[in-house]
Amino acid sequence: MNAPIVARMLVAAFAPAADVDAIAGDMQEEYVAIVAAEGRLRGDLWFWSQALTSIPALLSYSRRRAPFAARLTTGFVALGVLIAMLAAKDGLDRVIDAIHPASMPASLYFTLDWSVAFVFGGLLALLAGHHPVRLALFAASALVAAFAAPDVLALSPSLSLPALVLLLGVVPSMTGGAAAFQAIRHR
């Protein structure tokens, strides 16, 4: 008897790669015991609650600290992925504008641009190795901060509401892409 697959994938997505099997195994053992004692519904509810409430702890958990050179390399990889993502987003927007100038709804731009962020979050997870979801969350947040800082400091004109929504959507999109890649890799 297995715990709900989506909840298991959530644990696999957020747990450090080296510890996924141990964490998932411990949770599965407890799940089986709860199902035997209290029924499947209670076991499913327990597993879901554990999966969801463990996300912050799993994101902050680390068994060891990487050497400075490894962290620097990871930072450059993340920066390269962010630059490539922005270039891909710009290229996609140009293609859309060439095909249907000024007639595309903003929601289509949002969906396509967030899809690009999702794919590049997965690419970052592929290239990163250790803590890919945490790295994608940090990289996307840094990107948002880089674009929002001039606005907050009144160094540039204010971002429009659609631009701000698009920008803020990058964080869950990239993080989701990294989480999906990690969950699939550990499946």
XYZ file of N, CA and C in Angstrom:
561
model
N 0.845 -1.168 0.000
C 0.000 0.000 0.000
C 0.896 1.238 0.000
N 0.666 2.105 -0.973
C 1.484 3.310 -1.112
C 0.698 4.559 -0.761
N 1.431 5.533 -0.265
C 0.856 6.845 0.039
C 0.451 7.520 -1.271
N -0.358 8.588 -1.202
C -0.782 9.281 -2.427
C 0.413 9.724 -3.274
N 0.352 9.442 -4.564
C 1.492 9.673 -5.448
C 1.884 11.148 -5.534
N 0.911 12.047 -5.579
C 1.241 13.469 -5.685
C 1.963 13.941 -4.425
N 1.516 13.488 -3.270
C 2.178 13.854 -2.014
C 3.596 13.270 -1.969
N 3.761 12.043 -2.462
C 5.112 11.441 -2.513
C 6.011 12.236 -3.445
N 5.462 12.672 -4.582
C 6.262 13.465 -5.521
C 6.629 14.813 -4.910
N 5.762 15.372 -4.103
C 6.044 16.627 -3.423
C 7.238 16.464 -2.483
N 7.246 15.385 -1.737
C 8.384 15.108 -0.848
C 9.655 14.920 -1.678
N 9.554 14.171 -2.760
C 10.722 13.949 -3.616
C 11.217 15.243 -4.239
N 10.304 16.165 -4.524
C 10.692 17.426 -5.151
C 11.452 18.328 -4.197
N 11.081 18.333 -2.930
C 11.660 19.293 -2.003
C 12.762 18.719 -1.116
N 12.832 17.427 -0.986
C 13.874 16.823 -0.148
C 15.220 16.887 -0.862
N 16.310 17.040 -0.114
C 17.634 16.996 -0.746
C 17.813 15.660 -1.467
N 18.434 15.709 -2.624
C 18.557 14.529 -3.479
C 19.148 13.326 -2.748
N 20.148 13.552 -1.917
C 20.814 12.454 -1.218
C 19.932 11.818 -0.150
N 18.885 12.504 0.285
C 18.072 12.024 1.394
C 16.648 11.653 1.021
N 16.305 11.736 -0.251
C 14.923 11.463 -0.677
C 14.483 10.069 -0.253
N 15.293 9.068 -0.532
C 14.884 7.695 -0.229
C 14.674 7.480 1.263
N 15.552 8.018 2.096
C 15.422 7.846 3.545
C 14.186 8.549 4.074
N 13.961 9.791 3.652
C 12.811 10.558 4.128
C 11.510 9.911 3.652
N 11.444 9.601 2.359
C 10.233 8.979 1.811
C 9.985 7.613 2.435
N 11.042 6.865 2.682
C 10.894 5.544 3.304
C 10.343 5.634 4.717
N 10.865 6.567 5.503
C 10.358 6.761 6.870
C 8.891 7.170 6.852
N 8.541 8.070 5.953
C 7.150 8.518 5.869
C 6.238 7.377 5.414
N 6.717 6.556 4.487
C 5.930 5.428 3.993
C 5.682 4.415 5.114
N 6.694 4.128 5.933
C 6.518 3.196 7.052
C 5.451 3.697 8.023
N 5.519 4.972 8.361
C 4.538 5.554 9.278
C 3.148 5.538 8.642
N 3.081 5.821 7.347
C 1.812 5.805 6.621
C 1.164 4.426 6.694
N 1.932 3.385 6.449
C 1.403 2.018 6.489
C 0.875 1.695 7.885
N 1.603 2.123 8.914
C 1.164 1.868 10.289
C -0.150 2.604 10.580
N -0.278 3.831 10.140
C -1.510 4.606 10.375
C -2.675 3.999 9.609
N -2.437 3.591 8.361
C -3.507 2.964 7.569
C -3.979 1.685 8.247
N -3.045 0.885 8.763
C -3.419 -0.365 9.429
C -4.235 -0.098 10.692
N -3.880 0.951 11.416
C -4.555 1.227 12.686
C -5.836 2.053 12.522
N -5.829 3.023 11.599
C -6.932 3.985 11.546
C -7.629 4.100 10.190
N -7.127 3.416 9.194
C -7.771 3.445 7.888
C -7.028 4.305 6.874
N -7.382 4.065 5.622
C -6.685 4.729 4.522
C -6.904 6.250 4.505
N -8.115 6.705 4.760
C -8.380 8.140 4.755
C -7.501 8.852 5.772
N -7.435 8.320 6.971
C -6.598 8.936 8.016
C -5.121 8.897 7.611
N -4.687 7.797 7.021
C -3.299 7.693 6.555
C -2.999 8.697 5.456
N -3.927 8.844 4.506
C -3.735 9.822 3.426
C -3.661 11.244 3.978
N -4.586 11.558 4.895
C -4.569 12.897 5.500
C -3.267 13.146 6.245
N -2.785 12.157 6.972
C -1.526 12.304 7.704
C -0.372 12.545 6.726
N -0.310 11.734 5.660
C 0.796 11.857 4.710
C 0.790 13.228 4.047
N -0.405 13.676 3.618
C -0.503 15.001 2.995
C -0.064 16.099 3.955
N -0.507 16.010 5.199
C -0.123 17.053 6.159
C 1.379 17.048 6.387
N 1.985 15.873 6.458
C 3.434 15.800 6.636
C 4.175 16.337 5.415
N 3.689 15.994 4.230
C 4.340 16.460 3.001
C 4.293 17.980 2.904
N 3.137 18.563 3.169
C 2.988 20.013 3.032
C 3.717 20.786 4.124
N 3.628 20.319 5.353
C 4.274 21.060 6.443
C 5.784 20.871 6.479
N 6.288 19.879 5.783
C 7.737 19.654 5.788
C 8.477 20.473 4.733
N 7.762 21.113 3.818
C 8.422 21.850 2.734
C 9.415 22.896 3.248
N 9.046 23.779 4.184
C 10.044 24.755 4.654
C 11.283 24.094 5.266
N 11.078 23.049 6.054
C 12.226 22.369 6.668
C 13.091 21.690 5.614
N 12.459 21.076 4.620
C 13.232 20.410 3.577
C 14.015 21.420 2.730
N 13.447 22.593 2.502
C 14.157 23.618 1.739
C 15.368 24.156 2.491
N 15.294 24.177 3.811
C 16.405 24.737 4.582
C 17.393 23.683 5.048
N 17.066 22.415 4.876
C 17.900 21.328 5.363
C 19.127 21.125 4.483
N 20.254 20.944 5.128
C 21.477 20.605 4.407
C 22.376 19.820 5.341
N 22.882 18.729 4.868
C 23.749 17.883 5.670
C 25.165 18.440 5.742
N 25.562 19.109 4.688
C 26.926 19.647 4.650
C 26.928 20.982 3.917
N 27.964 21.731 4.129
C 28.115 23.023 3.467
C 29.102 22.843 2.310
N 28.688 23.261 1.141
C 29.539 23.111 -0.045
C 30.728 24.058 0.036
N 31.865 23.652 -0.524
C 33.028 24.550 -0.564
C 32.706 25.820 -1.362
N 33.456 26.873 -1.086
C 33.220 28.163 -1.720
C 33.267 28.056 -3.242
N 34.234 27.317 -3.777
C 34.355 27.197 -5.239
C 33.106 26.550 -5.840
N 32.557 25.566 -5.158
C 31.348 24.896 -5.658
C 30.157 25.849 -5.613
N 30.043 26.633 -4.546
C 28.950 27.604 -4.446
C 29.093 28.684 -5.509
N 30.325 29.121 -5.763
C 30.569 30.134 -6.791
C 30.197 29.593 -8.170
N 30.594 28.370 -8.450
C 30.251 27.733 -9.727
C 28.734 27.619 -9.879
N 28.066 27.210 -8.813
C 26.604 27.098 -8.846
C 25.972 28.462 -9.104
N 26.523 29.501 -8.496
C 26.017 30.852 -8.722
C 26.149 31.272 -10.178
N 27.292 30.950 -10.791
C 27.482 31.296 -12.205
C 26.554 30.479 -13.102
N 26.334 29.211 -12.756
C 25.390 28.389 -13.518
C 23.991 28.999 -13.427
N 23.584 29.386 -12.219
C 22.260 29.992 -12.033
C 22.147 31.293 -12.814
N 23.180 32.114 -12.774
C 23.170 33.367 -13.530
C 23.062 33.094 -15.025
N 23.798 32.120 -15.510
C 23.727 31.760 -16.930
C 22.341 31.276 -17.328
N 21.714 30.479 -16.470
C 20.364 29.995 -16.753
C 19.377 31.162 -16.758
N 19.528 32.097 -15.818
C 18.633 33.260 -15.794
C 18.786 34.108 -17.051
N 20.007 34.321 -17.491
C 20.250 35.107 -18.705
C 19.655 34.385 -19.921
N 19.876 33.077 -19.997
C 19.316 32.298 -21.108
C 17.785 32.326 -21.066
N 17.213 32.281 -19.874
C 15.759 32.329 -19.740
C 15.215 33.672 -20.226
N 15.865 34.753 -19.832
C 15.418 36.070 -20.284
C 15.543 36.218 -21.793
N 16.604 35.658 -22.362
C 16.775 35.701 -23.816
C 15.684 34.881 -24.510
N 15.377 33.718 -23.971
C 14.324 32.882 -24.554
C 12.959 33.565 -24.446
N 12.693 34.170 -23.308
C 11.434 34.898 -23.102
C 11.323 36.044 -24.102
N 12.400 36.806 -24.275
C 12.389 37.919 -25.218
C 12.190 37.414 -26.646
N 12.866 36.344 -27.008
C 12.711 35.770 -28.343
C 11.297 35.291 -28.591
N 10.713 34.625 -27.601
C 9.334 34.153 -27.730
C 8.363 35.324 -27.869
N 8.568 36.371 -27.066
C 7.703 37.555 -27.165
C 7.812 38.206 -28.540
N 9.012 38.239 -29.101
C 9.205 38.829 -30.434
C 8.500 38.011 -31.514
N 8.570 36.696 -31.381
C 7.889 35.823 -32.349
C 6.378 36.043 -32.265
N 5.846 36.102 -31.053
C 4.404 36.329 -30.881
C 4.011 37.679 -31.468
N 4.801 38.705 -31.194
C 4.501 40.034 -31.729
C 4.546 40.054 -33.252
N 5.461 39.277 -33.846
C 5.560 39.237 -35.304
C 4.365 38.515 -35.927
N 3.878 37.508 -35.238
C 2.757 36.730 -35.766
C 1.429 37.468 -35.575
N 1.213 37.971 -34.381
C -0.044 38.637 -34.032
C 0.251 39.944 -33.301
N 0.671 40.965 -34.003
C 1.008 42.209 -33.304
C -0.180 42.821 -32.574
N 0.019 43.126 -31.329
C -0.917 43.865 -30.468
C -2.283 43.218 -30.312
N -2.474 42.006 -30.773
C -3.792 41.392 -30.646
C -3.802 40.245 -29.639
N -2.673 39.936 -29.066
C -2.594 38.817 -28.135
C -2.989 39.273 -26.741
N -3.826 38.498 -26.080
C -4.195 38.865 -24.708
C -2.999 38.706 -23.770
N -2.983 39.527 -22.730
C -1.884 39.481 -21.762
C -1.774 38.103 -21.126
N -2.891 37.426 -20.950
C -2.859 36.106 -20.316
C -2.032 35.102 -21.128
N -2.039 35.240 -22.463
C -1.221 34.347 -23.285
C 0.262 34.628 -23.055
N 0.637 35.904 -23.009
C 2.025 36.253 -22.707
C 2.420 35.694 -21.343
N 1.544 35.863 -20.356
C 1.849 35.367 -19.013
C 2.068 33.864 -19.041
N 1.139 33.154 -19.672
C 1.223 31.697 -19.718
C 2.500 31.236 -20.418
N 2.803 31.827 -21.551
C 4.003 31.422 -22.279
C 5.274 31.797 -21.518
N 5.318 32.990 -20.969
C 6.515 33.414 -20.241
C 6.710 32.594 -18.968
N 5.633 32.285 -18.269
C 5.754 31.446 -17.077
C 6.130 30.015 -17.455
N 5.696 29.562 -18.641
C 6.100 28.236 -19.121
C 7.595 28.208 -19.398
N 8.104 29.290 -19.964
C 9.555 29.394 -20.187
C 10.281 29.330 -18.846
N 9.777 30.051 -17.836
C 10.396 30.029 -16.506
C 10.337 28.619 -15.912
N 9.238 27.907 -16.117
C 9.105 26.535 -15.628
C 10.167 25.635 -16.254
N 10.322 25.733 -17.564
C 11.317 24.915 -18.275
C 12.728 25.253 -17.798
N 13.020 26.533 -17.652
C 14.357 26.908 -17.216
C 14.591 26.579 -15.736
N 13.534 26.518 -14.934
C 13.667 26.013 -13.567
C 14.083 24.548 -13.580
N 13.485 23.771 -14.484
C 13.884 22.375 -14.648
C 15.313 22.245 -15.141
N 15.706 23.113 -16.077
C 17.082 23.104 -16.574
C 18.063 23.439 -15.447
N 17.713 24.407 -14.630
C 18.570 24.754 -13.494
C 18.692 23.566 -12.549
N 17.606 22.852 -12.311
C 17.645 21.662 -11.456
C 18.548 20.593 -12.064
N 18.494 20.438 -13.368
C 19.337 19.469 -14.046
C 20.813 19.816 -13.873
N 21.135 21.088 -13.990
C 22.527 21.521 -13.916
C 23.044 21.705 -12.499
N 22.155 21.940 -11.547
C 22.571 22.331 -10.196
C 23.070 21.172 -9.351
N 22.384 20.069 -9.351
C 22.801 18.962 -8.499
C 22.220 19.057 -7.104
N 22.861 19.801 -6.207
C 22.436 19.884 -4.811
C 21.367 20.966 -4.625
N 20.331 20.627 -3.916
C 19.261 21.553 -3.537
C 18.717 22.359 -4.713
N 18.286 21.703 -5.794
C 17.846 22.445 -6.983
C 16.609 23.305 -6.751
N 15.683 22.857 -5.908
C 14.474 23.648 -5.683
C 14.837 24.919 -4.917
N 15.669 24.766 -3.913
C 16.121 25.927 -3.141
C 16.855 26.911 -4.054
N 17.702 26.391 -4.926
C 18.451 27.244 -5.845
C 17.511 27.972 -6.807
N 16.527 27.265 -7.353
C 15.569 27.905 -8.269
C 14.765 28.977 -7.547
N 14.363 28.709 -6.327
C 13.629 29.700 -5.537
C 14.488 30.937 -5.298
N 15.729 30.723 -4.927
C 16.646 31.836 -4.675
C 16.932 32.615 -5.965
N 17.203 31.890 -7.065
C 17.531 32.553 -8.334
C 16.349 33.377 -8.846
N 15.162 32.813 -8.797
C 13.977 33.544 -9.258
C 13.705 34.753 -8.371
N 13.890 34.596 -7.075
C 13.694 35.727 -6.156
C 14.721 36.817 -6.417
N 15.957 36.427 -6.708
C 16.996 37.408 -7.021
C 16.671 38.140 -8.320
N 16.121 37.433 -9.287
C 15.717 38.059 -10.537
C 14.615 39.089 -10.297
N 13.625 38.727 -9.504
C 12.545 39.662 -9.170
C 13.118 40.884 -8.462
N 14.013 40.647 -7.508
C 14.627 41.764 -6.773
C 15.426 42.667 -7.713
N 16.123 42.077 -8.670
C 16.929 42.875 -9.604
C 16.053 43.787 -10.463
N 14.884 43.301 -10.850
C 13.995 44.125 -11.662
C 13.169 45.089 -10.816
N 12.865 44.700 -9.577
C 12.024 45.538 -8.725
C 12.817 46.586 -7.954
N 14.098 46.339 -7.695
C 14.897 47.270 -6.880
C 14.930 48.687 -7.448
N 15.178 48.863 -8.744
C 15.170 50.241 -9.262
C 13.819 50.930 -9.070
N 12.749 50.160 -9.163
C 11.408 50.708 -8.960
C 11.211 51.105 -7.498
N 11.594 50.228 -6.597
C 11.440 50.495 -5.161
C 12.300 51.678 -4.733
N 13.495 51.782 -5.283
C 14.406 52.872 -4.932
C 14.126 54.143 -5.726
N 13.074 54.149 -6.513
C 12.673 55.299 -7.337
C 13.780 55.717 -8.306
N 14.493 54.733 -8.819
C 15.547 55.000 -9.796
C 15.050 54.837 -11.226
N 13.841 54.337 -11.371
C 13.260 54.142 -12.701
C 11.754 54.321 -12.600
N 11.095 54.424 -13.742
C 9.630 54.526 -13.713
C 9.028 53.272 -13.070
N 7.877 53.428 -12.475
C 7.219 52.307 -11.806
C 6.861 51.219 -12.804
N 6.939 49.972 -12.322
C 6.508 48.840 -13.130
C 4.988 48.873 -13.250
N 4.494 48.540 -14.420
C 3.041 48.443 -14.585
C 2.545 47.213 -13.834
N 1.265 47.178 -13.537
C 0.692 46.033 -12.834
C 0.890 44.734 -13.623
N 0.630 44.704 -14.935
C 0.883 43.459 -15.669
C 2.358 43.034 -15.618
N 3.270 43.997 -15.700
C 4.692 43.657 -15.628
C 5.047 43.096 -14.257
N 4.460 43.652 -13.220
C 4.717 43.169 -11.866
C 4.146 41.764 -11.673
N 2.940 41.515 -12.178
C 2.333 40.186 -12.085
C 3.178 39.172 -12.844
N 3.604 39.537 -14.041
C 4.455 38.659 -14.838
C 5.747 38.344 -14.096
N 6.357 39.353 -13.538
C 7.621 39.196 -12.818
C 7.447 38.318 -11.582
N 6.416 38.560 -10.796
C 6.199 37.772 -9.582
C 5.851 36.315 -9.893
N 5.251 36.073 -11.046
C 4.917 34.707 -11.442
C 6.125 33.855 -11.779
N 7.264 34.496 -11.979
C 8.490 33.762 -12.293
C 8.925 32.907 -11.102
N 8.711 33.388 -9.889
C 9.170 32.653 -8.704
C 8.488 31.287 -8.598
N 7.149 31.211 -8.578
C 6.554 29.872 -8.504
C 6.786 29.051 -9.772
N 6.917 29.705 -10.915
C 7.131 28.964 -12.158
C 8.492 28.277 -12.175
N 9.542 29.025 -11.865
C 10.880 28.420 -11.841
C 10.998 27.373 -10.745
N 10.463 27.691 -9.580
C 10.528 26.750 -8.469
C 9.743 25.485 -8.801
N 8.586 25.657 -9.430
C 7.792 24.508 -9.841
C 8.502 23.655 -10.873
N 9.195 24.292 -11.805
C 9.951 23.535 -12.804
C 11.068 22.722 -12.166
N 11.772 23.322 -11.221
C 12.841 22.602 -10.524
C 12.268 21.464 -9.689
N 11.146 21.726 -9.012
C 10.511 20.688 -8.191
C 10.016 19.535 -9.059
N 9.422 19.854 -10.197
C 8.941 18.807 -11.105
C 10.104 17.971 -11.618
N 11.196 18.617 -12.001
C 12.352 17.869 -12.496
C 12.887 16.950 -11.403
N 13.029 17.462 -10.185
C 13.572 16.649 -9.116
C 12.644 15.493 -8.772
N 11.338 15.751 -8.776
C 10.386 14.682 -8.477
C 10.439 13.591 -9.540
N 10.546 13.979 -10.790
C 10.635 12.995 -11.874
C 11.941 12.223 -11.794
N 13.014 12.910 -11.479
C 14.335 12.261 -11.380
C 14.352 11.230 -10.259
N 13.618 11.467 -9.181
C 13.639 10.544 -8.042
C 12.471 9.580 -8.042
N 11.747 9.540 -9.103
C 10.587 8.662 -9.187
C 11.019 7.245 -9.425
